[in-house]
Coordinates of N, CA and C in Angstrom, one line a residue:
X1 N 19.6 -12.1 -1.7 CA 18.7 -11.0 -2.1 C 17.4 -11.7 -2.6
X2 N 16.4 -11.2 -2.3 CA 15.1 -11.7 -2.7 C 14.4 -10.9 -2.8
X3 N 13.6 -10.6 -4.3 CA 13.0 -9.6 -4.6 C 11.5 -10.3 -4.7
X4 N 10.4 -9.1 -4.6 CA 8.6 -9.8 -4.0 C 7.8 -8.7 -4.6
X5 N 6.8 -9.3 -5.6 CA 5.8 -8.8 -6.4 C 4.6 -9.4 -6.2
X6 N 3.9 -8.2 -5.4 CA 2.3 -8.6 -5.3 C 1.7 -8.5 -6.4
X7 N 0.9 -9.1 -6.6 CA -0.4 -9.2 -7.6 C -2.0 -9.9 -7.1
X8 N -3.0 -9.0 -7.5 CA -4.3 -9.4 -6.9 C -5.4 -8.8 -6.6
X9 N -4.8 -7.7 -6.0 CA -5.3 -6.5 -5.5 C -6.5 -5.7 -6.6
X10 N -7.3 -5.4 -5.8 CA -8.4 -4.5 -6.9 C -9.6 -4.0 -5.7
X11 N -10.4 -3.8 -6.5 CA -12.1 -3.1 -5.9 C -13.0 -4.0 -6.1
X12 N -13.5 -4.5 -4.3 CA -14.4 -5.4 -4.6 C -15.5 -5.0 -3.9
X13 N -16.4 -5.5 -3.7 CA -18.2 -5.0 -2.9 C -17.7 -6.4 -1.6
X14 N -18.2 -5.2 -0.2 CA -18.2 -5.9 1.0 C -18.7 -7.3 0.9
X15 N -18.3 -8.1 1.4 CA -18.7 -9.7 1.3 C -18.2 -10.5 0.4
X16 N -17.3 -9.9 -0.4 CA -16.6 -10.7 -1.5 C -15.0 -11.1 -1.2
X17 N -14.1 -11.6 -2.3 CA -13.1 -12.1 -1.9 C -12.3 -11.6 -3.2
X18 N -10.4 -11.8 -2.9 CA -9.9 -11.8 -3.6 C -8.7 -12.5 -3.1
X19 N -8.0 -12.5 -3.8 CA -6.6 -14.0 -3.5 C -5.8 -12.6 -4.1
X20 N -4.6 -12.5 -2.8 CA -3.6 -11.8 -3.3 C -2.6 -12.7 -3.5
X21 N -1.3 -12.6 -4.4 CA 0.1 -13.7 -4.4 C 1.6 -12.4 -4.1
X22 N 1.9 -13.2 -4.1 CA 3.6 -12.7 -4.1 C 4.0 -13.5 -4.7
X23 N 4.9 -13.3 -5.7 CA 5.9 -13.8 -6.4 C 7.7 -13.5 -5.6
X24 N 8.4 -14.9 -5.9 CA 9.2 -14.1 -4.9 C 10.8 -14.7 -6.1
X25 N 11.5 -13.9 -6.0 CA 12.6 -14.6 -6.9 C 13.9 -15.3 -5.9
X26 N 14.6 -15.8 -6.4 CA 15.8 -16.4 -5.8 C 15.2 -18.0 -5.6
X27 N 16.5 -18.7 -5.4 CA 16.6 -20.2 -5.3 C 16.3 -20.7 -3.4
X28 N 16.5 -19.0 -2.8 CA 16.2 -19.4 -1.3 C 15.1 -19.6 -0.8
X29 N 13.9 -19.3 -1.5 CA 12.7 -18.6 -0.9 C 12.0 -20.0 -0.3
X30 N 12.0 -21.1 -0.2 CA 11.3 -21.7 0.9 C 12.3 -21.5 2.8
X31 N 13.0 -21.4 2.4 CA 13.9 -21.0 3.7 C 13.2 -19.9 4.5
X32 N 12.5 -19.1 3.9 CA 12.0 -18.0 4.5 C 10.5 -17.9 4.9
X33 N 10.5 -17.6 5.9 CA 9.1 -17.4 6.6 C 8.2 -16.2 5.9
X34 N 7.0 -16.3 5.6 CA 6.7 -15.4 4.7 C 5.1 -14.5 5.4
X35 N 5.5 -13.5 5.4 CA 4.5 -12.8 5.7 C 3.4 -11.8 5.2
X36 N 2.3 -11.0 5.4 CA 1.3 -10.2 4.5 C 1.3 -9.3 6.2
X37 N 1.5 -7.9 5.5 CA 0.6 -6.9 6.3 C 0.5 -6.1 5.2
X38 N -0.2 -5.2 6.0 CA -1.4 -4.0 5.6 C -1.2 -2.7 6.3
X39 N -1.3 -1.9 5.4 CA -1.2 0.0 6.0 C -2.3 0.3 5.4
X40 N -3.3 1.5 5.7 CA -4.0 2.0 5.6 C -3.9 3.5 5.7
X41 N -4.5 4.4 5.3 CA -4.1 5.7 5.1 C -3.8 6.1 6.2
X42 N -3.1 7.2 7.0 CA -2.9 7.5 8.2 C -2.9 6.5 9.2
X43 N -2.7 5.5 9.0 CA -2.3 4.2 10.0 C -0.9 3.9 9.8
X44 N -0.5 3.1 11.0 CA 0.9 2.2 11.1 C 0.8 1.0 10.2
X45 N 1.5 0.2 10.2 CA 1.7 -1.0 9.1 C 1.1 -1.8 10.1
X46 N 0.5 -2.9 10.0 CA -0.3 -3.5 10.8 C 0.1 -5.4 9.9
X47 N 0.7 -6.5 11.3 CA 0.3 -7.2 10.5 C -1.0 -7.7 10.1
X48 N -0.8 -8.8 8.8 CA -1.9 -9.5 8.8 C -2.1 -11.2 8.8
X49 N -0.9 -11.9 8.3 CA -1.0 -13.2 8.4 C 0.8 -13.8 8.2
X50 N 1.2 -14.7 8.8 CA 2.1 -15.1 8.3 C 2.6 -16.8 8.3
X51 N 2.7 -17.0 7.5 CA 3.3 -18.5 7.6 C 4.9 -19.3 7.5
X52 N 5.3 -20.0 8.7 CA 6.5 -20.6 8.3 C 7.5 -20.9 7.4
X53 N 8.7 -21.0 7.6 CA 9.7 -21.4 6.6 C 9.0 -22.8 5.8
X54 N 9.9 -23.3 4.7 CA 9.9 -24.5 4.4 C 8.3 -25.1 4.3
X55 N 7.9 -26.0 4.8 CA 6.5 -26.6 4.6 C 5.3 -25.3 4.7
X56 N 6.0 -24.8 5.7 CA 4.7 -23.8 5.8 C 3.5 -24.4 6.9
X57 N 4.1 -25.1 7.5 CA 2.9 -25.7 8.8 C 2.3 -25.1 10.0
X58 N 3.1 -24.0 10.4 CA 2.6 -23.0 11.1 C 2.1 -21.9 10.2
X59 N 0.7 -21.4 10.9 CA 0.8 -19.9 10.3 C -0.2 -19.2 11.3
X60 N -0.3 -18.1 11.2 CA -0.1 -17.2 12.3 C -0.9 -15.8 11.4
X61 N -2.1 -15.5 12.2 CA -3.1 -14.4 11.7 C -3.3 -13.5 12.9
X62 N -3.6 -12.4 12.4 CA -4.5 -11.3 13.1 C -5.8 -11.2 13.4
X63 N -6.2 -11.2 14.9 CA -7.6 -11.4 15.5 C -8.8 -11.0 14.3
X64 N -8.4 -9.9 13.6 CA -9.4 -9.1 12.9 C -9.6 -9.7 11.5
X65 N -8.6 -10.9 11.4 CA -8.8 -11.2 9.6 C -8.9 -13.2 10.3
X66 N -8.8 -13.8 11.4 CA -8.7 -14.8 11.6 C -10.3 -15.2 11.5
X67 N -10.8 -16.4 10.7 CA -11.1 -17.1 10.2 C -11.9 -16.4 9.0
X68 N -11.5 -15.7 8.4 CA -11.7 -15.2 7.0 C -10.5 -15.0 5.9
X69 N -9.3 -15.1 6.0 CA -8.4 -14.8 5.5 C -7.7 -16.4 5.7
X70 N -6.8 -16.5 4.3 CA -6.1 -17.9 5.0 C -4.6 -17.7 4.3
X71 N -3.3 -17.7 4.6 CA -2.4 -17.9 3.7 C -1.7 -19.1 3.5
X72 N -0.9 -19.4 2.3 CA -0.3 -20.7 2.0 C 0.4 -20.1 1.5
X73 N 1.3 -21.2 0.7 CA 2.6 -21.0 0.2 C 2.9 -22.4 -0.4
X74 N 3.2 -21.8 -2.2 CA 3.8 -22.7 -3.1 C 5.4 -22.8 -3.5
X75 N 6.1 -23.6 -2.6 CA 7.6 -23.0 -2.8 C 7.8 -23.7 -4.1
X76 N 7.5 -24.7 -4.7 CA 7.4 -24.8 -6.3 C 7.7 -23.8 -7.2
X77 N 6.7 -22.9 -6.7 CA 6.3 -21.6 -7.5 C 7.2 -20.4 -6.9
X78 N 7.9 -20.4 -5.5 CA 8.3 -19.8 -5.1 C 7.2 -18.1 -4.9
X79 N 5.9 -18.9 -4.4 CA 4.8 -18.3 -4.1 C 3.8 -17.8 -2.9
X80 N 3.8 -16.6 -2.4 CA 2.9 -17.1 -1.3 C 1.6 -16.6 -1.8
X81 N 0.2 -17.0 -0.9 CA -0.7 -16.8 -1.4 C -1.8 -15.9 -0.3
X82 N -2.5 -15.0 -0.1 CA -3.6 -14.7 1.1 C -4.7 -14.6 0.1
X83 N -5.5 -15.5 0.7 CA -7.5 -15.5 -0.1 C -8.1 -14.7 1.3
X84 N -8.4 -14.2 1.1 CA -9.2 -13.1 1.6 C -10.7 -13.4 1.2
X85 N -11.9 -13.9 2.1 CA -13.2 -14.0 1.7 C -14.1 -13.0 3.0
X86 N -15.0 -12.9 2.6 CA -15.9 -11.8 3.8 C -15.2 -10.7 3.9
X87 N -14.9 -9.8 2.7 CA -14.1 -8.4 3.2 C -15.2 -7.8 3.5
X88 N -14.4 -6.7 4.4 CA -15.1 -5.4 5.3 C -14.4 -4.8 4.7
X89 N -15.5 -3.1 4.3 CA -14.6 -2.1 4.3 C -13.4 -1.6 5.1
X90 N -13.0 -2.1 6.3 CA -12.4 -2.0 7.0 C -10.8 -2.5 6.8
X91 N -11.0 -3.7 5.4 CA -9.9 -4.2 5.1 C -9.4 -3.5 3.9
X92 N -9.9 -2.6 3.5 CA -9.1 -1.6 3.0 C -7.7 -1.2 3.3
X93 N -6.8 -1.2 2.3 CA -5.5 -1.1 2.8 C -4.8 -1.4 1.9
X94 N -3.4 -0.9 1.7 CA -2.4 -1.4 0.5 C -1.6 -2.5 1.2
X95 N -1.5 -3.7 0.5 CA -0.9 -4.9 1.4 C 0.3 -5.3 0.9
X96 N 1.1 -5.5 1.9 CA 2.5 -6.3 1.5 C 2.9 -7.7 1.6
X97 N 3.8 -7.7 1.1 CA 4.3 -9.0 1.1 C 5.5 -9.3 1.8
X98 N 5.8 -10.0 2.8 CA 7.4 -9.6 3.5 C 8.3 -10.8 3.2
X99 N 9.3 -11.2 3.5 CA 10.5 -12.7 3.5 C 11.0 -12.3 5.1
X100 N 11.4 -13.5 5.3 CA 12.0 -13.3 7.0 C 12.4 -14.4 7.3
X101 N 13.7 -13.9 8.2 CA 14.6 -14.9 8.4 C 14.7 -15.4 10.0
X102 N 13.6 -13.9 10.4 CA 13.9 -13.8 11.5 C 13.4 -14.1 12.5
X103 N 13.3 -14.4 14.0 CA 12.0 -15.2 15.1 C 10.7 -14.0 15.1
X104 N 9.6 -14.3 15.3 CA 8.5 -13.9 16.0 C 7.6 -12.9 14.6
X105 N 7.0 -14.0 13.7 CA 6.7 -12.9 12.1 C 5.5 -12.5 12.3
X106 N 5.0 -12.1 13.3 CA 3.7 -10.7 13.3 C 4.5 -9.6 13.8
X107 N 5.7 -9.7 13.8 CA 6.1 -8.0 13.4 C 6.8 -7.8 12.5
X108 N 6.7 -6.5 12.1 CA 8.1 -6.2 10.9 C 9.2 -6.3 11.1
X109 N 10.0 -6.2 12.2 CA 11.3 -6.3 12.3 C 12.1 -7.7 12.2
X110 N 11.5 -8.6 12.0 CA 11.2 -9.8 11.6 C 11.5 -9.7 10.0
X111 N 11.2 -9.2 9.3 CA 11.7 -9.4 7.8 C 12.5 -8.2 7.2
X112 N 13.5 -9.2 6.0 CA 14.2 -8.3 5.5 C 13.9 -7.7 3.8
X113 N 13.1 -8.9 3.6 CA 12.4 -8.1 2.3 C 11.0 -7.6 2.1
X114 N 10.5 -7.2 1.5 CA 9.5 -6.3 1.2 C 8.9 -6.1 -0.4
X115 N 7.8 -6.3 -0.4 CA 7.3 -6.0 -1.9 C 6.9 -4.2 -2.0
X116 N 6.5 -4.3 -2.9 CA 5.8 -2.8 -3.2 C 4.7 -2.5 -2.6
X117 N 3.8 -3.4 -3.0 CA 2.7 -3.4 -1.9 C 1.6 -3.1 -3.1
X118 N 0.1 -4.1 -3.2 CA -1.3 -3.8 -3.8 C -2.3 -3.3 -3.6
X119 N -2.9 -2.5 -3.8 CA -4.2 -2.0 -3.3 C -5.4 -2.6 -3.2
X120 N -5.9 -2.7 -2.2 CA -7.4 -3.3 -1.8 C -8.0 -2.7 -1.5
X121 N -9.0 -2.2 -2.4 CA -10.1 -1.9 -1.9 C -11.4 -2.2 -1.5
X122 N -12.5 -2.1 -0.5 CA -13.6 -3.1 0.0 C -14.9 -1.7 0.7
X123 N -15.7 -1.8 -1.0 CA -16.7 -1.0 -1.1 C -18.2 -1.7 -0.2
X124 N -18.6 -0.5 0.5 CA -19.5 -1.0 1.2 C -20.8 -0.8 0.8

């Protein structure tokens, strides 16, 4: 079981940044591939970035946030991290944090845990 607590999230003015984290508990958490998506009001869950098990050497973004957004991961900390710089209003959205065990992590079906999820907001 692995439990995932976003923290980060707030109201910022278009062009600015914020660093979301997950906190993730258990002794497994570099085993797991760790992912960030985003829902939006009346939208589907959409991903947004995700990075490999263990080192974390692969990672894997969405056209719309690729080269402004970057994720990592401190398994030390048993942490992942998305900096988010050049927000659009657009990137508005309450964002998650996922764990996954599973192949192919720009989809959901791909993970089995889940945070609560933070809100971002990006005033224009």
């Amino acid at each position: 079981q692995v439990q995932l607590v976003e923290s980060g999230g707030g109201l910022v003015q278009a062009g600015g940044s914020l660093r979301l984290s997950c906190a993730a508990s258990g002794r497994t958490f570099s085993s797991y591939g760790m992912g960030w998506f985003r829902q939006a009001p009346g939208k589907e869950r959409e991903f947004v970035a995700a990075i490999s098990s263990w080192s974390g050497g692969i990672t894997y973004y969405a056209d719309s946030v690729k080269g402004r957004f970057t994720i990592s991961r401190d398994n030390a900390k048993n942490t992942v991290y998305l900096q988010m710089n050049s927000l659009k209003p657009e990137d508005t959205a309450v964002y998650y944090c996922a764990a996954g065990s599973g192949l192919g992590l720009r989809v959901v079906r791909a993970y089995d845990y889940w945070g609560q999820g933070t809100q971002v907001t990006v005033s224009s």
